[in-house]
Coordinates of C-alpha atoms in Angstrom, one line a residue:
M1 CA 34.4 -37.9 -54.1
I2 CA 32.3 -34.9 -53.3
S3 CA 34.0 -32.0 -55.1
N4 CA 32.9 -28.9 -53.2
I5 CA 31.5 -27.6 -49.9
S6 CA 28.2 -26.6 -51.4
R7 CA 27.3 -30.0 -52.6
L8 CA 28.0 -31.6 -49.2
L9 CA 26.1 -29.0 -47.3
S10 CA 23.2 -28.4 -49.8
L11 CA 19.8 -28.6 -48.1
S12 CA 16.6 -29.4 -49.9
T13 CA 13.8 -26.9 -50.6
A14 CA 11.6 -28.5 -48.0
M15 CA 14.5 -28.2 -45.3
I16 CA 15.0 -24.5 -46.1
M17 CA 11.3 -23.7 -45.8
A18 CA 11.1 -25.5 -42.5
S19 CA 14.4 -24.2 -41.1
T20 CA 12.9 -21.3 -39.2
A21 CA 10.6 -23.5 -37.3
I22 CA 13.4 -26.0 -36.8
A23 CA 15.8 -23.4 -35.4
A24 CA 13.2 -22.3 -32.9
A25 CA 12.7 -25.7 -31.6
E26 CA 13.9 -26.2 -27.9
P27 CA 14.6 -29.2 -25.8
S28 CA 11.7 -30.5 -23.9
A29 CA 11.1 -29.4 -20.3
E30 CA 11.3 -33.0 -19.3
L31 CA 14.7 -33.5 -20.9
I32 CA 16.0 -30.4 -19.1
A33 CA 14.6 -31.6 -15.8
A34 CA 16.2 -35.0 -16.2
A35 CA 19.5 -33.6 -17.2
K36 CA 19.6 -31.2 -14.3
K37 CA 18.8 -34.1 -11.9
E38 CA 21.9 -35.9 -13.2
G39 CA 23.7 -32.7 -12.6
S40 CA 26.8 -33.4 -14.6
L41 CA 28.3 -34.1 -18.1
T42 CA 31.6 -35.7 -18.9
T43 CA 33.3 -34.7 -22.1
I44 CA 36.6 -35.7 -23.6
A45 CA 39.1 -34.3 -26.0
L46 CA 37.7 -30.7 -26.1
P47 CA 40.6 -28.2 -25.9
H48 CA 39.2 -24.8 -25.2
S49 CA 41.0 -23.3 -28.2
W50 CA 39.5 -26.0 -30.5
C51 CA 36.5 -24.5 -32.4
G52 CA 35.7 -22.1 -29.6
Y53 CA 34.9 -25.0 -27.1
G54 CA 35.9 -23.0 -24.1
D55 CA 33.1 -20.5 -24.7
V56 CA 30.7 -23.3 -25.9
I57 CA 31.2 -25.2 -22.6
A58 CA 30.8 -22.0 -20.6
G59 CA 27.6 -21.2 -22.5
F60 CA 26.1 -24.7 -21.7
K61 CA 27.0 -24.5 -18.1
A62 CA 25.5 -20.9 -17.8
K63 CA 22.3 -21.9 -19.6
Y64 CA 21.5 -25.1 -17.7
G65 CA 23.5 -25.0 -14.5
I66 CA 25.1 -28.5 -15.3
E67 CA 28.7 -29.0 -14.3
V68 CA 31.0 -30.3 -17.0
N69 CA 33.8 -32.7 -16.2
E70 CA 36.4 -32.3 -18.8
L71 CA 38.7 -35.4 -19.5
N72 CA 42.0 -35.3 -21.3
P73 CA 41.5 -32.2 -23.6
D74 CA 44.4 -33.3 -25.9
A75 CA 43.1 -36.8 -26.5
S76 CA 42.8 -38.0 -30.1
S77 CA 39.7 -39.5 -31.8
G78 CA 41.2 -43.0 -31.2
D79 CA 41.7 -42.2 -27.5
E80 CA 38.1 -41.1 -27.2
I81 CA 36.8 -44.6 -28.5
E82 CA 39.2 -46.4 -26.2
A83 CA 37.9 -44.4 -23.3
I84 CA 34.4 -45.6 -24.0
K85 CA 35.6 -49.2 -24.3
A86 CA 37.7 -49.0 -21.1
N87 CA 34.8 -47.6 -19.0
K88 CA 31.8 -49.7 -20.1
G89 CA 30.8 -50.6 -16.6
N90 CA 32.2 -47.5 -14.9
T91 CA 29.7 -44.7 -13.9
G92 CA 32.5 -42.6 -12.3
P93 CA 34.2 -39.5 -13.7
Q94 CA 36.4 -41.3 -16.1
A95 CA 33.6 -42.5 -18.3
P96 CA 32.8 -40.1 -21.2
D97 CA 29.2 -39.3 -21.9
V98 CA 29.8 -37.8 -25.3
I99 CA 32.6 -37.8 -28.0
D100 CA 33.6 -35.5 -30.8
V101 CA 35.5 -37.6 -33.4
G102 CA 36.7 -37.7 -37.0
L103 CA 34.0 -38.8 -39.5
S104 CA 35.4 -42.2 -40.0
F105 CA 35.1 -43.0 -36.3
G106 CA 31.3 -42.5 -36.3
P107 CA 30.3 -45.6 -38.4
S108 CA 32.9 -47.8 -36.8
A109 CA 31.7 -46.9 -33.2
K110 CA 28.1 -47.6 -34.3
K111 CA 29.2 -51.0 -35.6
D112 CA 30.9 -51.9 -32.5
G113 CA 27.9 -50.9 -30.3
L114 CA 29.8 -48.0 -28.6
I115 CA 27.3 -45.2 -29.2
Q116 CA 23.6 -44.7 -28.9
P117 CA 21.0 -42.9 -31.3
Y118 CA 19.5 -39.5 -30.5
K119 CA 18.0 -37.0 -32.9
V120 CA 18.3 -33.4 -31.9
S121 CA 15.4 -30.8 -32.4
T122 CA 17.3 -29.3 -35.4
W123 CA 17.8 -32.7 -37.0
D124 CA 16.2 -31.9 -40.3
S125 CA 18.6 -28.9 -40.9
I126 CA 21.6 -31.2 -40.7
P127 CA 22.4 -32.4 -44.2
D128 CA 21.6 -36.0 -44.9
T129 CA 25.2 -36.5 -46.3
A130 CA 26.7 -35.6 -42.9
K131 CA 24.6 -37.8 -40.5
D132 CA 23.6 -41.4 -39.7
A133 CA 20.0 -41.9 -40.7
E134 CA 19.3 -43.6 -37.4
G135 CA 20.8 -40.8 -35.4
Y136 CA 23.9 -42.6 -34.0
W137 CA 26.2 -39.8 -35.1
Y138 CA 26.0 -36.5 -36.9
G139 CA 28.3 -33.9 -38.3
D140 CA 29.1 -31.0 -36.1
Y141 CA 31.5 -28.7 -38.0
Y142 CA 34.0 -28.8 -40.8
G143 CA 37.3 -27.1 -41.9
V144 CA 40.2 -27.8 -44.3
L145 CA 43.8 -28.7 -43.8
A146 CA 45.9 -25.6 -43.8
L147 CA 49.5 -24.4 -43.0
L148 CA 50.1 -22.3 -39.8
V149 CA 53.3 -20.3 -40.5
N150 CA 55.4 -18.6 -38.0
K151 CA 56.4 -15.3 -39.9
D152 CA 59.3 -14.6 -37.5
L153 CA 61.1 -17.7 -38.7
V154 CA 59.5 -18.3 -42.1
K155 CA 59.9 -15.3 -44.3
E156 CA 58.4 -16.8 -47.5
S157 CA 55.4 -18.9 -46.8
P158 CA 54.7 -22.1 -48.7
T159 CA 51.7 -21.9 -51.0
D160 CA 51.3 -25.7 -51.7
W161 CA 52.2 -29.0 -50.4
A162 CA 55.1 -29.5 -52.7
D163 CA 56.8 -26.4 -51.4
L164 CA 57.4 -28.1 -48.0
K165 CA 60.1 -30.1 -49.6
K166 CA 62.2 -27.0 -50.2
S167 CA 65.4 -26.7 -48.3
D168 CA 64.2 -23.3 -47.1
Y169 CA 61.9 -25.3 -44.6
A170 CA 64.6 -27.5 -43.0
N171 CA 63.5 -28.7 -39.5
S172 CA 60.2 -26.8 -39.8
V173 CA 57.2 -28.8 -40.8
A174 CA 55.1 -30.6 -38.1
L175 CA 51.8 -32.4 -38.0
A176 CA 49.2 -31.5 -35.3
G177 CA 49.1 -35.0 -33.8
D178 CA 50.4 -38.5 -34.1
P179 CA 49.5 -39.8 -37.6
R180 CA 49.2 -43.3 -36.1
S181 CA 46.1 -42.4 -34.0
A182 CA 45.0 -38.7 -34.4
N183 CA 42.4 -37.9 -37.1
Q184 CA 43.8 -34.4 -37.7
A185 CA 47.3 -35.8 -38.4
V186 CA 46.0 -38.6 -40.5
Q187 CA 44.1 -36.2 -42.7
G188 CA 47.2 -34.0 -42.9
V189 CA 49.1 -37.0 -44.5
Y190 CA 46.1 -37.8 -46.7
A191 CA 45.8 -34.2 -47.9
A192 CA 49.6 -34.1 -48.9
G193 CA 49.1 -37.4 -50.7
L194 CA 46.0 -36.2 -52.5
S195 CA 48.1 -33.3 -53.8
A196 CA 50.9 -35.5 -54.8
S197 CA 48.7 -38.0 -56.6
G198 CA 47.1 -35.4 -58.7
G199 CA 43.7 -35.8 -56.9
D200 CA 43.6 -39.6 -57.1
A201 CA 42.0 -40.6 -53.7
A202 CA 42.8 -44.3 -54.3
K203 CA 46.6 -43.3 -54.0
A204 CA 46.3 -40.5 -51.4
G205 CA 47.3 -42.7 -48.5
E206 CA 50.3 -44.2 -50.1
E207 CA 51.5 -41.0 -51.7
G208 CA 51.1 -39.2 -48.4
L209 CA 53.4 -41.7 -46.7
K210 CA 56.0 -41.3 -49.5
F211 CA 55.7 -37.5 -49.1
F212 CA 56.4 -37.5 -45.4
A213 CA 59.1 -40.1 -45.8
E214 CA 60.9 -37.7 -48.0
L215 CA 60.4 -34.8 -45.7
N216 CA 61.7 -36.9 -42.8
K217 CA 64.7 -38.0 -44.7
S218 CA 65.6 -34.5 -45.9
G219 CA 65.3 -33.2 -42.3
N220 CA 62.3 -30.9 -43.0
F221 CA 59.9 -32.9 -40.9
V222 CA 59.8 -32.2 -37.1
P223 CA 58.5 -35.2 -35.1
V224 CA 56.8 -33.0 -32.5
V225 CA 53.1 -32.6 -32.1
G226 CA 52.4 -29.1 -33.5
K227 CA 50.1 -26.8 -31.5
A228 CA 50.2 -23.3 -30.1
A229 CA 53.0 -23.6 -27.6
P230 CA 55.7 -25.3 -29.7
F231 CA 54.6 -23.1 -32.6
A232 CA 55.3 -19.9 -30.5
Q233 CA 58.6 -21.3 -29.3
G234 CA 59.8 -21.9 -32.7
S235 CA 60.2 -25.6 -32.6
T236 CA 57.4 -26.2 -35.1
P237 CA 57.5 -23.1 -37.5
I238 CA 55.0 -24.7 -39.8
V239 CA 52.2 -26.7 -38.5
I240 CA 49.7 -28.7 -40.6
A241 CA 46.3 -28.3 -39.0
W242 CA 42.7 -27.7 -39.5
D243 CA 42.2 -24.1 -40.6
Y244 CA 40.1 -23.4 -37.5
N245 CA 42.8 -24.6 -35.1
A246 CA 45.5 -22.7 -37.0
L247 CA 43.5 -19.5 -36.9
S248 CA 42.7 -20.0 -33.2
W249 CA 46.2 -20.8 -32.2
G250 CA 47.6 -17.8 -34.2
E251 CA 45.1 -15.3 -32.9
G252 CA 45.6 -16.5 -29.4
L253 CA 49.3 -15.6 -29.4
K254 CA 48.3 -12.0 -30.0
G255 CA 51.0 -11.2 -32.6
N256 CA 53.8 -13.0 -30.8
P257 CA 54.8 -14.4 -33.2
P258 CA 53.1 -12.9 -36.2
F259 CA 51.4 -15.7 -38.3
E260 CA 49.9 -16.6 -41.6
V261 CA 47.4 -19.3 -42.3
V262 CA 47.7 -20.7 -45.8
V263 CA 45.1 -23.0 -47.5
P264 CA 47.2 -24.9 -50.0
K265 CA 46.5 -24.6 -53.8
T266 CA 46.0 -28.3 -54.2
G267 CA 45.0 -31.2 -52.0
V268 CA 42.5 -29.0 -50.2
V269 CA 40.9 -31.7 -48.0
A270 CA 37.9 -30.7 -46.0
G271 CA 36.9 -32.8 -43.0
V272 CA 33.6 -33.1 -41.0
Y273 CA 33.9 -34.1 -37.3
V274 CA 30.9 -35.8 -35.7
Q275 CA 29.2 -35.9 -32.3
A276 CA 27.9 -39.1 -30.6
I277 CA 26.6 -40.2 -27.2
S278 CA 28.3 -43.1 -25.5
A279 CA 26.2 -46.2 -25.4
F280 CA 27.3 -46.5 -21.7
A281 CA 26.9 -42.8 -20.8
P282 CA 26.5 -42.4 -17.1
H283 CA 24.6 -39.1 -17.7
P284 CA 22.4 -39.9 -20.8
N285 CA 20.0 -37.0 -20.4
A286 CA 22.7 -34.4 -19.8
A287 CA 24.4 -35.8 -23.0
K288 CA 21.2 -35.4 -25.0
L289 CA 20.8 -31.8 -23.5
W290 CA 24.5 -31.1 -24.6
M291 CA 23.6 -32.2 -28.1
E292 CA 20.6 -30.0 -28.2
Y293 CA 22.7 -27.1 -27.2
L294 CA 25.4 -27.8 -29.7
Y295 CA 22.9 -27.9 -32.6
S296 CA 20.9 -24.9 -31.5
D297 CA 21.6 -21.5 -33.2
E298 CA 23.5 -20.5 -30.1
G299 CA 25.7 -23.5 -30.1
Q300 CA 26.4 -23.4 -33.8
L301 CA 27.5 -19.8 -33.7
G302 CA 29.7 -20.6 -30.8
W303 CA 31.7 -23.0 -33.1
L304 CA 31.8 -20.3 -35.8
K305 CA 33.3 -17.8 -33.4
G306 CA 36.0 -20.5 -33.0
Y307 CA 36.6 -20.4 -36.8
C308 CA 34.8 -23.5 -37.5
H309 CA 32.1 -23.8 -40.1
P310 CA 29.2 -25.4 -38.2
I311 CA 27.2 -28.1 -40.0
R312 CA 24.1 -25.9 -40.0
F313 CA 26.0 -23.1 -41.6
N314 CA 23.9 -22.9 -44.8
D315 CA 20.7 -23.0 -42.7
L316 CA 21.9 -20.2 -40.4
A317 CA 23.1 -18.1 -43.4
K318 CA 19.9 -18.4 -45.4
N319 CA 18.0 -17.2 -42.3
N320 CA 20.4 -14.3 -41.7
K321 CA 21.4 -15.7 -38.4
I322 CA 25.2 -15.1 -38.9
P323 CA 26.7 -11.8 -37.8
K324 CA 28.8 -10.2 -40.5
E325 CA 31.8 -9.8 -38.2
L326 CA 32.0 -13.6 -37.9
L327 CA 32.0 -14.1 -41.6
D328 CA 34.7 -11.5 -42.0
K329 CA 37.1 -13.3 -39.8
L330 CA 37.1 -16.4 -41.9
P331 CA 39.6 -17.1 -44.8
P332 CA 38.4 -15.9 -48.2
A333 CA 35.8 -18.2 -49.7
A334 CA 37.9 -18.5 -52.8
A335 CA 40.4 -20.5 -50.9
Y336 CA 37.7 -23.2 -50.4
E337 CA 36.6 -23.5 -54.0
K338 CA 38.8 -26.5 -54.6
A339 CA 37.9 -28.3 -51.4
V340 CA 37.1 -31.9 -51.6
F341 CA 35.3 -34.1 -48.9
P342 CA 36.7 -37.6 -49.0
T343 CA 33.9 -40.3 -48.8
L344 CA 33.8 -42.6 -45.7
E345 CA 35.2 -45.3 -47.8
E346 CA 38.0 -43.1 -49.1
Q347 CA 38.8 -42.0 -45.5
A348 CA 38.7 -45.5 -44.2
A349 CA 41.2 -46.7 -46.9
G350 CA 43.5 -43.8 -46.4
K351 CA 43.4 -44.1 -42.6
E352 CA 44.2 -47.8 -42.7
T353 CA 47.1 -47.3 -45.1
I354 CA 48.6 -44.3 -43.1
T355 CA 48.2 -45.6 -39.6
K356 CA 49.4 -49.2 -40.3
N357 CA 52.4 -48.1 -42.4
W358 CA 53.7 -44.9 -40.9
D359 CA 56.3 -46.6 -38.9
S360 CA 57.7 -48.8 -41.7
V361 CA 57.6 -46.1 -44.4
V362 CA 58.2 -42.8 -42.6
G363 CA 59.8 -44.1 -39.4
A364 CA 59.3 -40.9 -37.3
N365 CA 58.0 -41.3 -33.8
V366 CA 55.7 -38.2 -33.4
Q367 CA 55.2 -37.1 -29.8

């Protein structure tokens, strides 16, 4: 298991020396023209509050004049894959051109022939550890699992996973998705399990299920998908979510209620999401231009404004491309010192254990 953020995102000396030229790269005039001729791009599972996607989508539309058809913003990673499968021969508005999914879904989608390769102009500044060598998928941003706490209802915030078992948090703890299909929720269960197992990745899935079974039995677990609305209403006072979602939801409520985002002391699981282009994309050139935009300095900083660490973060930082006010809005760096990045194998094993055994072990229908 990779033990810290810097190791995952370290760049070679050659990459750093070349990064200025890389960042200046632009998509070709031919690609821009071909994308504009297609005139449309279909995305899926991109809530405007997630990673600043609202502004990112608006920026792409303004720069290239291409319409963006947004499918099911609240879809899970699994839903995105199913949408590609269900629309293989469909060139209409229900067929996604691009996907943004949890890391484990990239290799499986490649294996199943659901995505196509494309290397963006800034390819060399994306760490090798966060991309498919052939260009089928590549990391876009990362964060850690954190606790979003409603301070109107929770006076003393939990500081670690084990705290969630306390009677103080009865009917309070929710996952930000269905752990049988949504990557964010799967990783939440995994993180709790990693903490409970003392850092043993091999036991994280099983221990995570036991942890939530106990929460459910005690009445602390709320089987409602946690997000901004139920959090504000008080039905999910503590939501387990990626730090960037927690910060975005909390800030978006403008102090009603007041909130706190807590990075747990242990089981600090970091996750990389990945981008890919559907093998059956009706608008393949618009899809490639979208990728060029996302991995440009402008696109990467757009994600950072949404509280996500973009995959080219180190490259941007070394070239002084990140405004100080953006860095100041992120949680203290010390909170991330214990972050671990599960390998693809560890993620796959944890995902299989959690998704297949949630019903039998925990028995809570999250919806």
